[in-house]
């Protein structure tokens, strides 16, 4: 049995038997800069009541040195994931001394040596269950404790945790920092960061509340930190949420730190939120990128209440924090910051993630059935985040803004510092709205799948609104007329539907949008006349939210094989260059590129690719100097140029300084352009070496690795393949670089020989690698074959493979089956 994979059943039994009060954690990080040192000392002292004689404490590390129960030294019983503890009394103090390991996978205590200046940085990342890689603890969300962290670190480093430091003792070359005890916290949101991070201070004041704000980043990136912008959004968010939730920010200070080699966007550790450095740009960023960062800042801040103050009991109710935070990220962006169009991007891009996931055979209800930690890890997905948020948006349309926020306020007041399930939220919402919420909850939270809506003629001036997979929707039908080059809304009707067929007045207009304003969660189809209107004048639709719904509709129809990919691409080529909303533009460009590579029939692909490359090139030439559109099209050209070398001379010229006027070619764009040249055989290892000299940084080294592995040479690809599977010293980012190199340029001729080996390797990789890295291998190296046979054979022969591994393979199979179906015009 895999004892690291905790189950819902056993954790529920443990929290029923054990009441934890306090955990003191002492970490010795003084040796972190020494590369040869693989681990660090960690000592946990846990105080808890027990109604059982034995239990276990979670820990994944190098070794356990001693276990002392109520003052008595015990024999160490440690299997690599659990420390058995026996002879418990009603009230206990257990002290465990152990050695934990520094991480290179972003799980636990990640250690990064910055090549730019040779400095060492540490940070932790735990969700769902990696705090046990740093400290012996009870690794489950419903065992909240007061944590006191004591950290020994090199003198001069910033040492951070959830609370402010209470005491700092400085010795020779070292310091001991003791932090104030936390309020009750689940272990997965505790946090420590240490290193010579650069710091920017700020503050937020509101009536009698005064919160210290801190921003942190590696020194070599400090000049790219847009501190004013981030602090402004932070203050706007604190204003907004403390009002909206009527519960003062509970966690003392509010630090936000940007960290290297991060596995996700951000993590809501109370008082110390961690973010990926991808939210900082090394020279050139669009305002859409700043909008995305603001959205994430606000998403994490919403978690200070949804998730941190009130926490789901188990991962089945992960949506109780993620769906809400995702909703709040867009809602607060639109309501409280300069990014008023947050729902536009949500409608087209964020919801595309949900629609895609919800059509996989592995989809699940928003309130999920999560039997163990591996299943939990995979549920940070398009359903839990994007569909959940979309469904909450629908709920707000249904009960109203006031009732929704009043329900939230009562929920926090009733459950502060506790753990909850769906019922606890519904009770409050039913109370304030005066409606029975169980029907809504059954229809939206306990089912899976997405409805498709369209309308059909029903004689005279009548029509029928049809929905597959019927559920209740509140929606608006928008009627738009074409006036010269513009498409203008003439009228809008709001209605509630529940059935498969609803009779409506025949919508007479050049363009009929069935989910106008994007209130509900459904795929909508355009009728023939509307599609013609859109083909001629999509960019003439004035309302950006309406354009978002139309772009989304076109993309869904293409993915479903109802709209010919070539027609979709024709519409994109005609109208994307005129799309003023950069968030939408980025999404559309990504979809177009996906359609060319995966949905277009094999015999048409080269031609479509060429037309797309030319369209991107020409849009780049025509974009205004210095505009966000110009930068966005430059990135599109770089992406396209890895598949088509039509402009390799121009790309080379851009690298040599002949970029279009106003375009900021920053180090990241340079790497993207150069990698495209390498992939198509128009640049050499010497070019890569030269680029690395001018950008010998963490991201520069990762980019160079990727570029080198992208060379169009079967031997190079074979080496990337071997490195990905076998080199266990690769960090998470370097693993990604090898995977990307292996796949670069869609060169099946160079890599198809490895298809069978993939299926032979994934079982072992799942057993031996951490789940984060195993997931990257299983998803990233899945063969883009033209046959389902090998994957079906693996699935048939591996019925007993771990559920999470099977889920990933089934999802990849489904993506491939869709590609083949759409490609074949079926
Ligand atoms: Zn979140």
mmCIF file of C-alpha atoms in Angstrom, residues 372-561:
data_model
loop_
_atom_site.group_PDB
_atom_site.id
_atom_site.type_symbol
_atom_site.label_atom_id
_atom_site.label_comp_id
_atom_site.label_asym_id
_atom_site.label_seq_id
_atom_site.Cartn_x
_atom_site.Cartn_y
_atom_site.Cartn_z
ATOM 1 C CA UNK A 372 -7.601 10.187 -1.565
ATOM 2 C CA UNK A 373 -4.804 12.731 -1.954
ATOM 3 C CA UNK A 374 -3.792 11.740 -5.490
ATOM 4 C CA UNK A 375 -7.358 12.361 -6.609
ATOM 5 C CA UNK A 376 -7.309 15.677 -4.734
ATOM 6 C CA UNK A 377 -4.145 16.759 -6.529
ATOM 7 C CA UNK A 378 -5.808 16.277 -9.940
ATOM 8 C CA UNK A 379 -8.916 18.203 -9.021
ATOM 9 C CA UNK A 380 -7.302 21.625 -9.192
ATOM 10 C CA UNK A 381 -8.903 21.747 -12.608
ATOM 11 C CA UNK A 382 -11.218 23.568 -14.958
ATOM 12 C CA UNK A 383 -14.266 22.319 -13.092
ATOM 13 C CA UNK A 384 -13.238 23.294 -9.581
ATOM 14 C CA UNK A 385 -12.010 26.730 -10.678
ATOM 15 C CA UNK A 386 -13.619 27.978 -13.854
ATOM 16 C CA UNK A 387 -16.895 26.079 -13.976
ATOM 17 C CA UNK A 388 -17.406 26.705 -10.261
ATOM 18 C CA UNK A 389 -16.871 30.421 -10.758
ATOM 19 C CA UNK A 390 -19.161 30.462 -13.811
ATOM 20 C CA UNK A 391 -21.857 28.702 -11.831
ATOM 21 C CA UNK A 392 -21.503 31.213 -9.005
ATOM 22 C CA UNK A 393 -21.904 33.961 -11.599
ATOM 23 C CA UNK A 394 -25.135 32.267 -12.626
ATOM 24 C CA UNK A 395 -26.132 32.037 -8.954
ATOM 25 C CA UNK A 396 -25.591 35.763 -8.493
ATOM 26 C CA UNK A 397 -27.835 36.383 -11.504
ATOM 27 C CA UNK A 398 -30.395 34.147 -9.806
ATOM 28 C CA UNK A 399 -30.397 35.413 -6.172
ATOM 29 C CA UNK A 400 -28.863 38.848 -6.690
ATOM 30 C CA UNK A 401 -25.632 40.447 -5.562
ATOM 31 C CA UNK A 402 -26.928 41.503 -2.159
ATOM 32 C CA UNK A 403 -28.189 38.106 -1.097
ATOM 33 C CA UNK A 404 -25.031 36.430 -2.325
ATOM 34 C CA UNK A 405 -22.713 38.659 -0.308
ATOM 35 C CA UNK A 406 -24.975 38.643 2.733
ATOM 36 C CA UNK A 407 -24.857 34.830 2.578
ATOM 37 C CA UNK A 408 -21.070 34.995 2.471
ATOM 38 C CA UNK A 409 -20.949 37.332 5.469
ATOM 39 C CA UNK A 410 -23.108 35.011 7.547
ATOM 40 C CA UNK A 411 -21.043 32.031 6.420
ATOM 41 C CA UNK A 412 -17.818 33.655 7.693
ATOM 42 C CA UNK A 413 -19.411 34.783 10.942
ATOM 43 C CA UNK A 414 -20.781 31.304 11.626
ATOM 44 C CA UNK A 415 -17.697 29.296 10.609
ATOM 45 C CA UNK A 416 -14.622 31.431 11.313
ATOM 46 C CA UNK A 417 -11.526 29.275 11.931
ATOM 47 C CA UNK A 418 -13.595 26.169 11.284
ATOM 48 C CA UNK A 419 -14.142 23.625 8.521
ATOM 49 C CA UNK A 420 -17.221 23.326 6.345
ATOM 50 C CA UNK A 421 -19.035 21.406 3.633
ATOM 51 C CA UNK A 422 -21.558 22.452 0.973
ATOM 52 C CA UNK A 423 -24.447 22.394 3.456
ATOM 53 C CA UNK A 424 -22.895 25.088 5.630
ATOM 54 C CA UNK A 425 -22.914 27.488 2.704
ATOM 55 C CA UNK A 426 -26.361 26.579 1.389
ATOM 56 C CA UNK A 427 -27.934 27.082 4.818
ATOM 57 C CA UNK A 428 -26.777 30.695 4.904
ATOM 58 C CA UNK A 429 -27.748 31.363 1.310
ATOM 59 C CA UNK A 430 -31.235 29.877 1.725
ATOM 60 C CA UNK A 431 -31.727 31.996 4.847
ATOM 61 C CA UNK A 432 -30.936 35.293 3.181
ATOM 62 C CA UNK A 433 -32.444 34.625 -0.230
ATOM 63 C CA UNK A 434 -35.611 33.053 1.142
ATOM 64 C CA UNK A 435 -35.280 30.389 -1.568
ATOM 65 C CA UNK A 436 -34.730 26.702 -1.255
ATOM 66 C CA UNK A 437 -31.246 26.316 -2.699
ATOM 67 C CA UNK A 438 -31.271 22.543 -2.857
ATOM 68 C CA UNK A 439 -32.722 22.460 -6.371
ATOM 69 C CA UNK A 440 -30.106 24.855 -7.680
ATOM 70 C CA UNK A 441 -27.396 22.943 -5.903
ATOM 71 C CA UNK A 442 -28.606 19.590 -7.255
ATOM 72 C CA UNK A 443 -28.765 20.973 -10.797
ATOM 73 C CA UNK A 444 -25.419 22.765 -10.807
ATOM 74 C CA UNK A 445 -23.141 21.487 -8.089
ATOM 75 C CA UNK A 446 -23.985 17.812 -8.109
ATOM 76 C CA UNK A 447 -24.133 17.148 -11.845
ATOM 77 C CA UNK A 448 -21.470 17.205 -14.502
ATOM 78 C CA UNK A 449 -21.466 18.117 -18.167
ATOM 79 C CA UNK A 450 -22.355 21.198 -20.164
ATOM 80 C CA UNK A 451 -25.567 21.967 -22.035
ATOM 81 C CA UNK A 452 -25.523 23.143 -25.644
ATOM 82 C CA UNK A 453 -28.100 25.781 -26.620
ATOM 83 C CA UNK A 454 -29.450 26.739 -30.036
ATOM 84 C CA UNK A 455 -32.720 27.862 -31.523
ATOM 85 C CA UNK A 456 -34.865 26.330 -34.246
ATOM 86 C CA UNK A 457 -37.701 27.716 -36.337
ATOM 87 C CA UNK A 458 -41.173 26.666 -35.188
ATOM 88 C CA UNK A 459 -43.408 28.186 -37.863
ATOM 89 C CA UNK A 460 -44.855 31.672 -38.239
ATOM 90 C CA UNK A 461 -43.040 33.994 -35.858
ATOM 91 C CA UNK A 462 -42.270 31.304 -33.273
ATOM 92 C CA UNK A 463 -39.061 29.504 -32.434
ATOM 93 C CA UNK A 464 -37.893 26.883 -29.991
ATOM 94 C CA UNK A 465 -34.909 27.266 -27.732
ATOM 95 C CA UNK A 466 -33.327 23.835 -27.425
ATOM 96 C CA UNK A 467 -30.860 22.687 -24.804
ATOM 97 C CA UNK A 468 -29.164 19.348 -24.471
ATOM 98 C CA UNK A 469 -28.711 17.895 -21.012
ATOM 99 C CA UNK A 470 -31.412 20.213 -19.583
ATOM 100 C CA UNK A 471 -30.845 22.316 -16.465
ATOM 101 C CA UNK A 472 -32.217 25.622 -15.218
ATOM 102 C CA UNK A 473 -30.667 28.744 -16.774
ATOM 103 C CA UNK A 474 -31.326 32.419 -16.452
ATOM 104 C CA UNK A 475 -30.198 33.912 -19.702
ATOM 105 C CA UNK A 476 -30.530 36.840 -22.039
ATOM 106 C CA UNK A 477 -31.059 36.676 -25.769
ATOM 107 C CA UNK A 478 -29.388 39.560 -27.574
ATOM 108 C CA UNK A 479 -30.575 40.764 -30.991
ATOM 109 C CA UNK A 480 -27.973 42.621 -33.034
ATOM 110 C CA UNK A 481 -28.215 44.465 -36.337
ATOM 111 C CA UNK A 482 -25.469 45.047 -38.799
ATOM 112 C CA UNK A 483 -25.122 48.748 -39.501
ATOM 113 C CA UNK A 484 -22.355 49.252 -42.076
ATOM 114 C CA UNK A 485 -19.269 47.782 -40.468
ATOM 115 C CA UNK A 486 -20.703 47.827 -36.989
ATOM 116 C CA UNK A 487 -22.857 45.248 -35.245
ATOM 117 C CA UNK A 488 -25.106 46.907 -32.730
ATOM 118 C CA UNK A 489 -27.428 45.480 -30.088
ATOM 119 C CA UNK A 490 -31.014 46.449 -30.804
ATOM 120 C CA UNK A 491 -32.808 44.489 -28.129
ATOM 121 C CA UNK A 492 -32.364 41.994 -25.329
ATOM 122 C CA UNK A 493 -34.787 39.541 -23.684
ATOM 123 C CA UNK A 494 -34.223 37.883 -20.341
ATOM 124 C CA UNK A 495 -35.806 34.522 -19.571
ATOM 125 C CA UNK A 496 -35.560 31.449 -17.359
ATOM 126 C CA UNK A 497 -35.472 28.061 -18.999
ATOM 127 C CA UNK A 498 -35.388 24.592 -17.486
ATOM 128 C CA UNK A 499 -36.653 22.221 -20.165
ATOM 129 C CA UNK A 500 -35.161 20.685 -23.216
ATOM 130 C CA UNK A 501 -37.426 22.806 -25.432
ATOM 131 C CA UNK A 502 -38.774 26.278 -24.662
ATOM 132 C CA UNK A 503 -40.991 28.173 -27.051
ATOM 133 C CA UNK A 504 -39.880 31.744 -27.715
ATOM 134 C CA UNK A 505 -40.652 34.532 -30.164
ATOM 135 C CA UNK A 506 -38.668 34.062 -33.357
ATOM 136 C CA UNK A 507 -35.506 36.123 -32.933
ATOM 137 C CA UNK A 508 -35.221 38.302 -36.032
ATOM 138 C CA UNK A 509 -31.772 39.829 -36.270
ATOM 139 C CA UNK A 510 -28.503 39.686 -38.164
ATOM 140 C CA UNK A 511 -26.882 38.257 -35.075
ATOM 141 C CA UNK A 512 -28.633 36.388 -32.272
ATOM 142 C CA UNK A 513 -26.595 35.732 -29.137
ATOM 143 C CA UNK A 514 -28.274 33.219 -26.853
ATOM 144 C CA UNK A 515 -26.169 33.823 -23.754
ATOM 145 C CA UNK A 516 -25.835 37.565 -24.121
ATOM 146 C CA UNK A 517 -23.905 39.088 -21.189
ATOM 147 C CA UNK A 518 -22.599 35.591 -20.437
ATOM 148 C CA UNK A 519 -24.847 34.981 -17.444
ATOM 149 C CA UNK A 520 -25.030 31.230 -17.685
ATOM 150 C CA UNK A 521 -22.712 28.319 -18.236
ATOM 151 C CA UNK A 522 -23.519 26.671 -21.568
ATOM 152 C CA UNK A 523 -22.146 26.254 -25.042
ATOM 153 C CA UNK A 524 -24.188 28.308 -27.470
ATOM 154 C CA UNK A 525 -24.428 27.797 -31.213
ATOM 155 C CA UNK A 526 -24.904 30.517 -33.796
ATOM 156 C CA UNK A 527 -27.619 30.109 -36.408
ATOM 157 C CA UNK A 528 -26.641 30.285 -40.060
ATOM 158 C CA UNK A 529 -27.448 33.974 -40.529
ATOM 159 C CA UNK A 530 -25.617 34.909 -37.349
ATOM 160 C CA UNK A 531 -22.580 32.956 -38.452
ATOM 161 C CA UNK A 532 -22.533 34.795 -41.772
ATOM 162 C CA UNK A 533 -22.811 38.105 -39.941
ATOM 163 C CA UNK A 534 -19.947 37.156 -37.686
ATOM 164 C CA UNK A 535 -17.802 36.018 -40.563
ATOM 165 C CA UNK A 536 -18.226 39.389 -42.224
ATOM 166 C CA UNK A 537 -18.216 41.669 -39.226
ATOM 167 C CA UNK A 538 -17.145 40.043 -35.957
ATOM 168 C CA UNK A 539 -14.749 42.846 -35.147
ATOM 169 C CA UNK A 540 -17.625 45.291 -35.679
ATOM 170 C CA UNK A 541 -19.441 44.000 -32.578
ATOM 171 C CA UNK A 542 -19.047 46.929 -30.243
ATOM 172 C CA UNK A 543 -19.671 45.290 -26.880
ATOM 173 C CA UNK A 544 -16.511 43.380 -25.853
ATOM 174 C CA UNK A 545 -18.490 40.923 -23.717
ATOM 175 C CA UNK A 546 -20.651 40.085 -26.740
ATOM 176 C CA UNK A 547 -17.515 39.545 -28.828
ATOM 177 C CA UNK A 548 -16.201 37.280 -26.078
ATOM 178 C CA UNK A 549 -19.356 35.159 -26.192
ATOM 179 C CA UNK A 550 -19.122 34.965 -29.988
ATOM 180 C CA UNK A 551 -15.418 34.037 -30.012
ATOM 181 C CA UNK A 552 -16.219 31.400 -27.391
ATOM 182 C CA UNK A 553 -19.109 30.031 -29.430
ATOM 183 C CA UNK A 554 -16.963 29.754 -32.566
ATOM 184 C CA UNK A 555 -14.231 27.953 -30.672
ATOM 185 C CA UNK A 556 -16.611 25.459 -29.074
ATOM 186 C CA UNK A 557 -18.235 24.729 -32.422
ATOM 187 C CA UNK A 558 -14.800 24.129 -33.947
ATOM 188 C CA UNK A 559 -13.743 21.805 -31.138
ATOM 189 C CA UNK A 560 -16.993 19.895 -31.551
ATOM 190 C CA UNK A 561 -16.456 19.479 -35.285
#
